[in-house]
mmCIF file of C-alpha atoms in Angstrom:
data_model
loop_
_atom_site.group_PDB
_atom_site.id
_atom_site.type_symbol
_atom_site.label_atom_id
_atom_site.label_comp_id
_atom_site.label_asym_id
_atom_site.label_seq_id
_atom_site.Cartn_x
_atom_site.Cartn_y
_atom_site.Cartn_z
ATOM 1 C CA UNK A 1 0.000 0.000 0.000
ATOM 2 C CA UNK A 2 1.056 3.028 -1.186
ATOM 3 C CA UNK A 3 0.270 6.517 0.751
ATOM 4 C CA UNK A 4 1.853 10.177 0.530
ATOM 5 C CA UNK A 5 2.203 12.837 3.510
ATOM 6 C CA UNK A 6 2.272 16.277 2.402
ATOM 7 C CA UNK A 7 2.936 20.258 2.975
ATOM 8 C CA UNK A 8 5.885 21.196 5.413
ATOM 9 C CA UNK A 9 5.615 18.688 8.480
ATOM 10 C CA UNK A 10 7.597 16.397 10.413
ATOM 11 C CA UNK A 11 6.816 12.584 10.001
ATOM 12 C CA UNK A 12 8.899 9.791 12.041
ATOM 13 C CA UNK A 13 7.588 6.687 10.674
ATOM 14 C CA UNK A 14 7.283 3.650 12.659
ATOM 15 C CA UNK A 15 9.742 0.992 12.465
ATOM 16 C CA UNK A 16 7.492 -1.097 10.177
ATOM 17 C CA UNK A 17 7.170 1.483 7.554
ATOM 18 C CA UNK A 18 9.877 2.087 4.781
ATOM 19 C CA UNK A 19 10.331 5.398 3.207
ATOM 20 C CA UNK A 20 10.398 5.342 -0.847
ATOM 21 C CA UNK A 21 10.726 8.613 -1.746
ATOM 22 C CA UNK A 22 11.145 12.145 -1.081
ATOM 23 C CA UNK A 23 9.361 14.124 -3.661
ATOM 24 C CA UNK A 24 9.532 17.459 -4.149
ATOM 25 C CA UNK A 25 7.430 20.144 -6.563
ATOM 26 C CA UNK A 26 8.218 20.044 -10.046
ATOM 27 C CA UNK A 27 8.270 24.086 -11.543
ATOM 28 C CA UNK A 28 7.134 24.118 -14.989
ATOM 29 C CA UNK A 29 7.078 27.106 -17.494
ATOM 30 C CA UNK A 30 4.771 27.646 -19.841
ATOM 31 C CA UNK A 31 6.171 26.322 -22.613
ATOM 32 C CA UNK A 32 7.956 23.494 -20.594
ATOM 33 C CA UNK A 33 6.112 19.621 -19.737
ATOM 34 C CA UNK A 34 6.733 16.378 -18.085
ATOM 35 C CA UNK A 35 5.026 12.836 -18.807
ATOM 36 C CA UNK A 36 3.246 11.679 -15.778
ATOM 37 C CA UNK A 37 1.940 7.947 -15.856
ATOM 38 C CA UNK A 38 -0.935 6.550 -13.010
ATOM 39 C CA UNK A 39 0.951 3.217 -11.529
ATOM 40 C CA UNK A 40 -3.059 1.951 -11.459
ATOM 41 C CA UNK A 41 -4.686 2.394 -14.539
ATOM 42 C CA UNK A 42 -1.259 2.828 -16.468
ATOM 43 C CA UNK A 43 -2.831 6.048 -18.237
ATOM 44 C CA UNK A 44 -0.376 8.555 -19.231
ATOM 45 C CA UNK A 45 -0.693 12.057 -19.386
ATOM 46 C CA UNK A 46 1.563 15.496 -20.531
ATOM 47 C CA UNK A 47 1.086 18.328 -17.372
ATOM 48 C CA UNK A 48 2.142 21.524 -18.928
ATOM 49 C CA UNK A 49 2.780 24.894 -17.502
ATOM 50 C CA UNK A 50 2.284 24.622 -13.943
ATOM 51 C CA UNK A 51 4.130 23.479 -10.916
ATOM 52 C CA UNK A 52 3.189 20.174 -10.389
ATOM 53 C CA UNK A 53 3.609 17.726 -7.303
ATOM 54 C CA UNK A 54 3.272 13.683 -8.559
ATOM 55 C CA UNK A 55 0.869 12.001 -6.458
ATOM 56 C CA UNK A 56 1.502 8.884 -4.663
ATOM 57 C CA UNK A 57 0.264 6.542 -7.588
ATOM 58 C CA UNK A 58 2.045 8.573 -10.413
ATOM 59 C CA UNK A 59 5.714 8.841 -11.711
ATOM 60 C CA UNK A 60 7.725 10.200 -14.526
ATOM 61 C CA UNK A 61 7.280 8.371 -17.743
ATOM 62 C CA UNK A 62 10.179 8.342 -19.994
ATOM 63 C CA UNK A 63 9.108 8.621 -23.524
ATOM 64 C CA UNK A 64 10.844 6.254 -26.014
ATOM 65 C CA UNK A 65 12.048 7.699 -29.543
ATOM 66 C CA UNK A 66 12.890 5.736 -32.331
ATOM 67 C CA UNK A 67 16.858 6.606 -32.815
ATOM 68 C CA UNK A 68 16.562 9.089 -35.986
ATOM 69 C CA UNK A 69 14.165 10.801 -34.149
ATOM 70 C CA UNK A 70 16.725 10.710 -31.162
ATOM 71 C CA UNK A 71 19.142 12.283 -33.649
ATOM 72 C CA UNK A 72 16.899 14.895 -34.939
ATOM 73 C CA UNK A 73 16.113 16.227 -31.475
ATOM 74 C CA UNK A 74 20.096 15.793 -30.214
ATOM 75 C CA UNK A 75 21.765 17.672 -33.076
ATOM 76 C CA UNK A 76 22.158 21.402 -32.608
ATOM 77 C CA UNK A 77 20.289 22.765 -35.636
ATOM 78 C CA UNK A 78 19.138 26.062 -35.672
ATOM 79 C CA UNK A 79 15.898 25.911 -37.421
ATOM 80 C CA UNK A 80 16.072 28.966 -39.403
ATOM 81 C CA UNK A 81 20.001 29.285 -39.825
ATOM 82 C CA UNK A 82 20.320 25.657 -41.255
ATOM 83 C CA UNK A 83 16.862 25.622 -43.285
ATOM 84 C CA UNK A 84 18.688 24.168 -46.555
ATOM 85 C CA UNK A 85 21.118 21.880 -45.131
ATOM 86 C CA UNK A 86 20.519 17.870 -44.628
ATOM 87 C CA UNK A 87 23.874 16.908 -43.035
ATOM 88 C CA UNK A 88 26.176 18.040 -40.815
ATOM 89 C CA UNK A 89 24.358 19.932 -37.520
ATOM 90 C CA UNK A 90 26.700 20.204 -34.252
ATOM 91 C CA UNK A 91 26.094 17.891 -31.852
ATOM 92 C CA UNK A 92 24.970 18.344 -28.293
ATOM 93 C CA UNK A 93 26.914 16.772 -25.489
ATOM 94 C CA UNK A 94 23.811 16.443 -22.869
ATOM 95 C CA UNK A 95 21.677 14.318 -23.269
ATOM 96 C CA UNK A 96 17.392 14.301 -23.697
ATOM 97 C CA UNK A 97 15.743 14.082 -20.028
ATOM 98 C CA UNK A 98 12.873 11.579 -21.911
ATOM 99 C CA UNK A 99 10.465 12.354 -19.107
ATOM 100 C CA UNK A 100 10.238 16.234 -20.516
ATOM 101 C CA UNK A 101 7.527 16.636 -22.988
ATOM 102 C CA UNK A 102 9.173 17.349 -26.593
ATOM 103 C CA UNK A 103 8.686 20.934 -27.543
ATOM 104 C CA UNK A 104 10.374 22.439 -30.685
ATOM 105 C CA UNK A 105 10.313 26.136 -32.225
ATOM 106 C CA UNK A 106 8.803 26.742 -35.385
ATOM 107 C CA UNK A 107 10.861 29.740 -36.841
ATOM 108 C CA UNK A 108 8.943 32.560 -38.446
ATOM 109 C CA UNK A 109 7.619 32.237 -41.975
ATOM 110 C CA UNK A 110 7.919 28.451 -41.826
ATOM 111 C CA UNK A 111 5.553 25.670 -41.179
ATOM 112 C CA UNK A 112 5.287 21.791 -39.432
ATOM 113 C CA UNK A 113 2.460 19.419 -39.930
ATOM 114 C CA UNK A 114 1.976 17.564 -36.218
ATOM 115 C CA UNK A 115 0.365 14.188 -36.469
ATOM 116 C CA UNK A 116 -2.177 13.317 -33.430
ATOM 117 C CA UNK A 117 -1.874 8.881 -33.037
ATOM 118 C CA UNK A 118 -4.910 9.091 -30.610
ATOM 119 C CA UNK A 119 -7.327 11.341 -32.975
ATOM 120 C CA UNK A 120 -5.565 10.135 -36.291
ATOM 121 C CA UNK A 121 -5.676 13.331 -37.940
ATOM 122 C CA UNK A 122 -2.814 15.483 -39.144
ATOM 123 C CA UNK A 123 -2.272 19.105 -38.137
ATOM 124 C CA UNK A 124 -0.263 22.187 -39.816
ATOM 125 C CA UNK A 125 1.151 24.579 -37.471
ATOM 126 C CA UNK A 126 2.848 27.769 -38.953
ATOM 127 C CA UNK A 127 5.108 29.560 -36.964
#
């Protein structure tokens, strides 16, 4: 049985009780996300733009890329800079945290279609 204590207290627990985890507050910005998954139904959700505390039945669900995707999101392109060019981009040294929701800027005067797997329908977003 899982159960969470919280706001600013102090808690000894008894000697049969074992301590999991310490969780703390999660700040998020409004263009910044995490993938939250319920341990009970297994349904997983993206919070976005608020500070969010995981409940005692959630965690952070790291989201699995295919590796070219991986690749795409890990080089160092600047969208607008290196419209033209397929090869090439700098790489970044740090690596993805896969339990942050994938965001990506759509430069000015240029456009992305965004594909929803749940609603099956196809988007265009200009930016």
């Amino acid at each position: 049985d899982r159960w969470m204590i919280r706001g600013p207290m102090e808690y000894v627990p008894p000697v049969e009780l074992e301590v999991v985890t310490k969780r703390e507050a999660i700040p998020l910005d409004d263009n910044e996300g995490i993938y939250v998954r319920d341990v009970k139904t297994g349904k997983i959700r993206a919070v976005i733009g608020e500070t969010y505390m995981l409940n005692q039945n959630e965690e952070l669900w790291p989201k699995e890329l295919p590796p070219a995707i991986e690749q795409l999101l890990s080089s160092a392109k600047d969208p607008l800079a290196d419209r033209g060019q397929e090869r090439g981009g700098r790489k970044s040294e740090k690596a993805r945290d896969k339990t942050r929701v994938i965001n990506f800027r759509v430069p000015h005067n240029a456009a992305v279609q965004i594909y929803d797997f749940k609603e099956k329908k196809a988007r265009v977003v200009f930016g």
